[in-house]
Amino acid sequence: MKNQFEETLYDAHGQIFSIEDVYFEDKSEHQHIIIFHNSKFGRVMALDGIIQTTEKDEFIYHEMLTHVPIFAHGAAEKILIIGGGDGGMLRETLRHNSVKSVTMVEIDKAVVDMCVQYLPRHSQGAFDDPRLNLVIADGARFVAETKDKFDIIIVDSTDPIGPGEVLFQLAFYENCHNIMNDNGIIVTQNGVAFMQPDEVKNTHKCFSQIFNDHHFYVAAVPTYIGGDMTFGWGSDSLQHRKIELDTLKQRFEKANFKTRYYNPEVHMGCFALPQYIVDLTLPESS
Ligand code: SAM
């Protein structure tokens, strides 16, 4: 058995995890999947050699990609999750009683099945929630063909490598825009800006052509190495990002659930970007 996992996302820099136990390792029809135990981060999943999620720090990423748009929106009932096969995004979305339905479009059923079995703390039964409509399909194709409309779209994809590549293209974002209700919001997994600046440039280039309001927000996720994890934000409403702290506090209190990273003050602060990320959105940087 291998006794360490070396992430292969970057050539000249990376991270190594000791492996105390391998729960699952195989190639699905879409990607290589490994789920193993690491003494520091608990159970860890990697796809095609890239760390996706760990038990220890997943809450940061999943809370920030759900509660920021849902509390900003204030009346979101229909949510679309693209990707998200480990179930953490679904778990956090379903904590909102205001959410009436979640459509989750995941390309790889093996990821869902293996995460339910070997990463149960991520979904915590969320896949059994009657509000869920699980679709095993390519997210890019789904948004191009669905007649449904959504208040919030959460793109919880892999990096723009392999099956995830289509989820970073203009056509995908334009199709997402077409299926958003008025005042809808799209948020995206947009990479670690310090290590993957082109992902911020690309999303800015696409979103600035599509949405009245487009920006980024950040949170540091330890196992997404290299600094702030960036999240893309797009909406035709200019109000959502101008929300008052008191309004957020009222909505958070009414939601009545405990978080470990998200709170209204973090929400207000997360849109303040370091200058090097702002600079990536300037015309001369493209
Ligand atoms: N938190 C992770 C990150 O930031 O990279 C993402 C986690 S989640 C496991 C990523 C999911 O996107 C995977 O389950 C993968 O199968 C799915 N995925 C990749 N390409 C897809 C596509 N074109 N349509 C739908 N799901 C896709």
Short mmCIF file of C-alpha atoms and ligand atoms in Angstrom, two decimals:
data_model
loop_
_atom_site.label_atom_id
_atom_site.label_comp_id
_atom_site.label_asym_id
_atom_site.label_seq_id
_atom_site.Cartn_x
_atom_site.Cartn_y
_atom_site.Cartn_z
CA MET A 1 0.00 0.00 0.00
CA LYS A 2 1.25 3.54 -0.76
CA ASN A 3 2.16 5.39 2.42
CA GLN A 4 1.90 8.93 1.02
CA PHE A 5 -0.12 11.00 -1.44
CA GLU A 6 1.64 13.71 -3.45
CA GLU A 7 -0.69 16.25 -5.06
CA THR A 8 0.08 16.78 -8.75
CA LEU A 9 -1.81 20.04 -9.36
CA TYR A 10 1.38 22.08 -9.78
CA ASP A 11 4.74 21.05 -11.26
CA ALA A 12 7.15 23.05 -9.10
CA HIS A 13 5.27 23.09 -5.78
CA GLY A 14 2.92 20.82 -3.94
CA GLN A 15 1.77 19.09 -0.79
CA ILE A 16 2.25 15.60 0.56
CA PHE A 17 -0.17 13.71 2.83
CA SER A 18 0.84 10.64 4.82
CA ILE A 19 -1.59 7.80 4.16
CA GLU A 20 -2.62 5.76 7.18
CA ASP A 21 -5.34 3.87 5.30
CA VAL A 22 -6.80 3.75 1.77
CA TYR A 23 -10.59 3.31 1.76
CA PHE A 24 -11.06 3.38 -2.01
CA GLU A 25 -8.94 3.82 -5.09
CA ASP A 26 -10.04 3.24 -8.68
CA LYS A 27 -10.59 4.89 -12.05
CA SER A 28 -14.21 5.73 -12.82
CA GLU A 29 -15.32 6.41 -16.39
CA HIS A 30 -14.36 10.06 -15.78
CA GLN A 31 -11.42 10.27 -13.39
CA HIS A 32 -9.11 8.60 -10.90
CA ILE A 33 -10.64 8.58 -7.41
CA ILE A 34 -8.81 7.97 -4.12
CA ILE A 35 -10.21 8.31 -0.62
CA PHE A 36 -7.67 7.81 2.16
CA HIS A 37 -7.04 8.59 5.83
CA ASN A 38 -4.48 11.19 6.93
CA SER A 39 -3.67 11.65 10.61
CA LYS A 40 -3.95 15.48 10.38
CA PHE A 41 -6.86 16.02 7.97
CA GLY A 42 -8.92 12.88 8.52
CA ARG A 43 -10.52 11.34 5.46
CA VAL A 44 -9.32 12.95 2.22
CA MET A 45 -10.55 12.65 -1.36
CA ALA A 46 -8.48 13.43 -4.45
CA LEU A 47 -9.59 13.27 -8.09
CA ASP A 48 -7.01 12.86 -10.85
CA GLY A 49 -4.26 13.58 -8.32
CA ILE A 50 -5.81 16.85 -7.07
CA ILE A 51 -7.03 17.31 -3.51
CA GLN A 52 -10.82 17.90 -3.53
CA THR A 53 -11.86 17.83 0.09
CA THR A 54 -10.83 16.77 3.60
CA GLU A 55 -12.91 16.10 6.70
CA LYS A 56 -10.91 18.61 8.70
CA ASP A 57 -11.29 21.77 6.56
CA GLU A 58 -14.22 21.11 4.20
CA PHE A 59 -16.55 23.24 6.36
CA ILE A 60 -14.79 26.46 5.31
CA TYR A 61 -15.30 25.93 1.59
CA HIS A 62 -18.82 24.50 1.84
CA GLU A 63 -20.10 27.17 4.25
CA MET A 64 -18.69 30.01 2.14
CA LEU A 65 -20.06 28.78 -1.21
CA THR A 66 -23.57 28.28 0.23
CA HIS A 67 -24.33 30.72 3.05
CA VAL A 68 -22.82 33.81 1.35
CA PRO A 69 -25.14 33.66 -1.71
CA ILE A 70 -28.17 32.28 0.20
CA PHE A 71 -28.07 34.90 2.97
CA ALA A 72 -27.26 37.65 0.45
CA HIS A 73 -30.24 36.64 -1.68
CA GLY A 74 -32.66 36.39 1.22
CA ALA A 75 -35.42 34.52 -0.60
CA ALA A 76 -33.69 31.70 -2.46
CA GLU A 77 -35.89 28.63 -2.87
CA LYS A 78 -34.48 26.79 -5.90
CA ILE A 79 -30.76 25.95 -5.86
CA LEU A 80 -28.65 24.32 -8.58
CA ILE A 81 -25.36 22.69 -7.61
CA ILE A 82 -23.04 21.74 -10.46
CA GLY A 83 -20.58 19.07 -9.31
CA GLY A 84 -20.38 18.69 -5.54
CA GLY A 85 -20.24 14.89 -5.60
CA ASP A 86 -18.89 14.62 -2.05
CA GLY A 87 -22.17 15.99 -0.67
CA GLY A 88 -20.73 18.74 1.56
CA MET A 89 -22.26 21.55 -0.53
CA LEU A 90 -25.61 19.76 -0.52
CA ARG A 91 -25.49 19.33 3.28
CA GLU A 92 -24.89 23.03 3.91
CA THR A 93 -27.50 24.14 1.33
CA LEU A 94 -30.21 21.95 2.87
CA ARG A 95 -29.68 23.47 6.33
CA HIS A 96 -31.71 26.45 5.06
CA ASN A 97 -35.41 25.73 5.69
CA SER A 98 -36.16 28.42 3.11
CA VAL A 99 -34.64 26.18 0.40
CA LYS A 100 -37.46 24.25 -1.24
CA SER A 101 -35.48 22.28 -3.84
CA VAL A 102 -31.90 21.47 -4.75
CA THR A 103 -30.98 20.10 -8.18
CA MET A 104 -27.49 18.62 -8.09
CA VAL A 105 -25.83 17.78 -11.42
CA GLU A 106 -22.78 15.58 -10.86
CA ILE A 107 -21.05 13.90 -13.80
CA ASP A 108 -19.58 10.97 -11.88
CA LYS A 109 -21.93 8.64 -9.96
CA ALA A 110 -18.91 6.82 -8.56
CA VAL A 111 -17.89 9.97 -6.66
CA VAL A 112 -21.32 10.20 -5.04
CA ASP A 113 -21.43 6.49 -4.21
CA MET A 114 -17.90 6.34 -2.80
CA CYS A 115 -18.30 9.55 -0.80
CA VAL A 116 -21.58 8.32 0.74
CA GLN A 117 -19.74 5.16 1.74
CA TYR A 118 -16.27 6.46 2.71
CA LEU A 119 -16.83 10.20 3.43
CA PRO A 120 -20.18 9.97 5.30
CA ARG A 121 -19.49 13.04 7.45
CA HIS A 122 -19.62 15.20 4.30
CA SER A 123 -23.18 14.43 3.23
CA GLN A 124 -24.56 13.32 6.65
CA GLY A 125 -27.65 11.87 4.97
CA ALA A 126 -28.20 14.87 2.67
CA PHE A 127 -28.58 12.59 -0.36
CA ASP A 128 -31.75 11.20 1.27
CA ASP A 129 -33.38 14.62 1.64
CA PRO A 130 -36.68 14.73 -0.31
CA ARG A 131 -35.81 18.23 -1.59
CA LEU A 132 -32.92 16.77 -3.62
CA ASN A 133 -33.14 16.07 -7.34
CA LEU A 134 -29.85 14.29 -8.15
CA VAL A 135 -28.95 14.28 -11.84
CA ILE A 136 -25.93 12.29 -13.04
CA ALA A 137 -24.86 14.28 -16.10
CA ASP A 138 -22.42 16.81 -17.50
CA GLY A 139 -23.26 20.14 -15.89
CA ALA A 140 -22.44 22.06 -19.07
CA ARG A 141 -24.97 20.02 -21.02
CA PHE A 142 -27.60 20.30 -18.26
CA VAL A 143 -27.54 24.11 -18.16
CA ALA A 144 -27.73 24.24 -21.95
CA GLU A 145 -30.82 22.01 -22.07
CA THR A 146 -32.86 22.47 -18.88
CA LYS A 147 -36.11 24.45 -18.98
CA ASP A 148 -35.91 24.92 -15.20
CA LYS A 149 -34.95 28.18 -13.47
CA PHE A 150 -32.95 28.70 -10.30
CA ASP A 151 -32.40 31.40 -7.69
CA ILE A 152 -28.81 30.36 -6.94
CA ILE A 153 -26.30 28.35 -8.97
CA ILE A 154 -23.30 26.93 -7.09
CA VAL A 155 -20.51 25.61 -9.30
CA ASP A 156 -18.65 23.17 -7.06
CA SER A 157 -16.43 21.74 -9.77
CA THR A 158 -13.00 20.28 -10.05
CA ASP A 159 -10.29 22.46 -11.58
CA PRO A 160 -10.44 23.25 -15.31
CA ILE A 161 -8.75 19.92 -16.09
CA GLY A 162 -10.55 16.88 -17.52
CA PRO A 163 -14.35 16.83 -17.03
CA GLY A 164 -14.29 20.15 -15.18
CA GLU A 165 -12.81 22.13 -18.09
CA VAL A 166 -16.20 22.90 -19.69
CA LEU A 167 -17.38 24.51 -16.46
CA PHE A 168 -14.98 27.42 -16.89
CA GLN A 169 -16.08 28.45 -20.38
CA LEU A 170 -18.14 31.47 -21.52
CA ALA A 171 -20.87 29.30 -23.06
CA PHE A 172 -21.39 27.52 -19.73
CA TYR A 173 -21.72 30.80 -17.83
CA GLU A 174 -24.05 32.29 -20.48
CA ASN A 175 -26.27 29.20 -20.18
CA CYS A 176 -26.22 29.55 -16.39
CA HIS A 177 -27.30 33.16 -16.77
CA ASN A 178 -30.20 32.05 -18.99
CA ILE A 179 -31.57 29.73 -16.29
CA MET A 180 -31.29 32.15 -13.36
CA ASN A 181 -34.43 33.75 -11.94
CA ASP A 182 -34.54 37.55 -11.52
CA ASN A 183 -32.13 38.57 -8.74
CA GLY A 184 -30.39 35.21 -9.13
CA ILE A 185 -26.79 34.65 -8.04
CA ILE A 186 -24.07 32.36 -9.39
CA VAL A 187 -21.01 31.50 -7.28
CA THR A 188 -18.09 29.39 -8.42
CA GLN A 189 -15.08 27.47 -7.17
CA ASN A 190 -12.49 29.75 -8.73
CA GLY A 191 -9.13 28.38 -7.59
CA VAL A 192 -6.36 29.73 -5.40
CA ALA A 193 -5.69 33.10 -7.05
CA PHE A 194 -2.02 33.25 -6.01
CA MET A 195 -1.33 29.90 -7.71
CA GLN A 196 -4.00 29.91 -10.45
CA PRO A 197 -4.31 33.60 -11.49
CA ASP A 198 -5.57 32.69 -14.97
CA GLU A 199 -8.76 31.27 -13.43
CA VAL A 200 -9.57 34.67 -11.91
CA LYS A 201 -8.73 36.45 -15.18
CA ASN A 202 -10.88 34.03 -17.16
CA THR A 203 -13.89 34.27 -14.87
CA HIS A 204 -13.62 38.07 -14.77
CA LYS A 205 -13.48 38.17 -18.57
CA CYS A 206 -16.58 35.96 -18.86
CA PHE A 207 -18.63 37.41 -15.99
CA SER A 208 -17.97 41.02 -17.02
CA GLN A 209 -19.66 40.22 -20.37
CA ILE A 210 -22.69 38.58 -18.74
CA PHE A 211 -23.59 39.99 -15.29
CA ASN A 212 -24.36 43.51 -14.09
CA ASP A 213 -22.51 42.72 -10.87
CA HIS A 214 -19.43 40.51 -10.94
CA HIS A 215 -16.78 40.18 -8.28
CA PHE A 216 -14.89 37.67 -6.18
CA TYR A 217 -14.74 36.77 -2.55
CA VAL A 218 -12.16 34.80 -0.60
CA ALA A 219 -11.54 32.40 2.26
CA ALA A 220 -8.38 30.52 3.19
CA VAL A 221 -8.83 26.74 2.96
CA PRO A 222 -5.69 25.01 4.31
CA THR A 223 -5.62 22.11 1.84
CA TYR A 224 -6.19 24.36 -1.19
CA ILE A 225 -2.57 25.38 -0.92
CA GLY A 226 -1.07 28.73 -1.85
CA GLY A 227 -3.23 31.34 -0.13
CA ASP A 228 -6.80 32.60 -0.44
CA MET A 229 -9.30 30.35 -2.19
CA THR A 230 -11.23 32.58 -4.60
CA PHE A 231 -14.94 32.33 -5.30
CA GLY A 232 -16.55 33.88 -8.38
CA TRP A 233 -19.70 35.98 -7.89
CA GLY A 234 -22.17 36.97 -10.63
CA SER A 235 -25.64 38.54 -10.46
CA ASP A 236 -27.80 41.01 -12.33
CA SER A 237 -28.84 42.49 -9.00
CA LEU A 238 -26.60 45.27 -7.73
CA GLN A 239 -28.22 45.07 -4.30
CA HIS A 240 -27.06 41.68 -3.08
CA ARG A 241 -23.50 42.79 -2.37
CA LYS A 242 -24.71 46.01 -0.75
CA ILE A 243 -26.59 44.16 1.97
CA GLU A 244 -26.42 45.70 5.45
CA LEU A 245 -24.75 43.85 8.31
CA ASP A 246 -27.91 44.13 10.41
CA THR A 247 -29.97 42.49 7.68
CA LEU A 248 -27.46 39.65 7.45
CA LYS A 249 -27.54 39.24 11.23
CA GLN A 250 -31.36 39.00 11.20
CA ARG A 251 -31.32 36.41 8.40
CA PHE A 252 -28.54 34.41 10.09
CA GLU A 253 -30.39 34.41 13.41
CA LYS A 254 -33.68 33.39 11.73
CA ALA A 255 -31.94 30.50 9.95
CA ASN A 256 -31.08 29.22 13.40
CA PHE A 257 -28.17 26.90 12.73
CA LYS A 258 -24.57 26.85 13.92
CA THR A 259 -21.62 27.40 11.61
CA ARG A 260 -17.87 26.99 12.09
CA TYR A 261 -16.54 29.53 9.58
CA TYR A 262 -19.38 31.66 8.16
CA ASN A 263 -20.85 34.53 10.17
CA PRO A 264 -22.32 37.89 9.06
CA GLU A 265 -19.08 39.76 9.76
CA VAL A 266 -17.07 37.29 7.66
CA HIS A 267 -19.71 37.69 4.95
CA MET A 268 -19.24 41.45 4.91
CA GLY A 269 -15.45 41.15 4.88
CA CYS A 270 -14.91 38.35 2.36
CA PHE A 271 -15.53 40.59 -0.67
CA ALA A 272 -12.59 42.81 0.31
CA LEU A 273 -9.86 41.52 -2.01
CA PRO A 274 -6.07 41.70 -1.67
CA GLN A 275 -4.66 44.09 -4.30
CA TYR A 276 -2.95 41.30 -6.27
CA ILE A 277 -6.39 39.76 -6.91
CA VAL A 278 -7.93 43.14 -7.79
CA ASP A 279 -5.05 43.65 -10.22
CA LEU A 280 -5.95 40.39 -11.98
CA THR A 281 -9.28 41.96 -12.95
CA LEU A 282 -7.73 45.10 -14.48
CA PRO A 283 -7.73 45.39 -18.30
CA GLU A 284 -3.95 45.43 -18.56
CA SER A 285 -3.71 42.10 -16.70
CA SER A 286 -5.67 40.11 -19.28
N1 SAM B 1 -14.09 21.31 -3.49
C1 SAM B 1 -13.53 20.82 -4.74
C2 SAM B 1 -12.65 21.87 -5.37
O1 SAM B 1 -12.69 23.00 -4.90
O2 SAM B 1 -11.95 21.52 -6.32
C3 SAM B 1 -14.61 20.32 -5.63
C4 SAM B 1 -15.24 19.12 -5.03
S1 SAM B 1 -16.39 18.19 -5.93
C5 SAM B 1 -15.77 16.61 -5.54
C6 SAM B 1 -15.98 18.40 -7.63
C7 SAM B 1 -16.95 17.57 -8.47
O3 SAM B 1 -17.11 18.11 -9.78
C8 SAM B 1 -16.49 16.11 -8.70
O4 SAM B 1 -17.37 15.24 -8.04
C9 SAM B 1 -16.52 15.94 -10.22
O5 SAM B 1 -16.95 14.65 -10.61
C10 SAM B 1 -17.50 17.02 -10.61
N2 SAM B 1 -17.44 17.44 -12.01
C11 SAM B 1 -16.34 17.66 -12.76
N3 SAM B 1 -16.69 18.02 -14.02
C12 SAM B 1 -18.06 18.03 -14.07
C13 SAM B 1 -19.02 18.33 -15.08
N4 SAM B 1 -18.63 18.68 -16.32
N5 SAM B 1 -20.33 18.25 -14.76
C14 SAM B 1 -20.72 17.90 -13.50
N6 SAM B 1 -19.87 17.58 -12.49
C15 SAM B 1 -18.54 17.66 -12.78
#
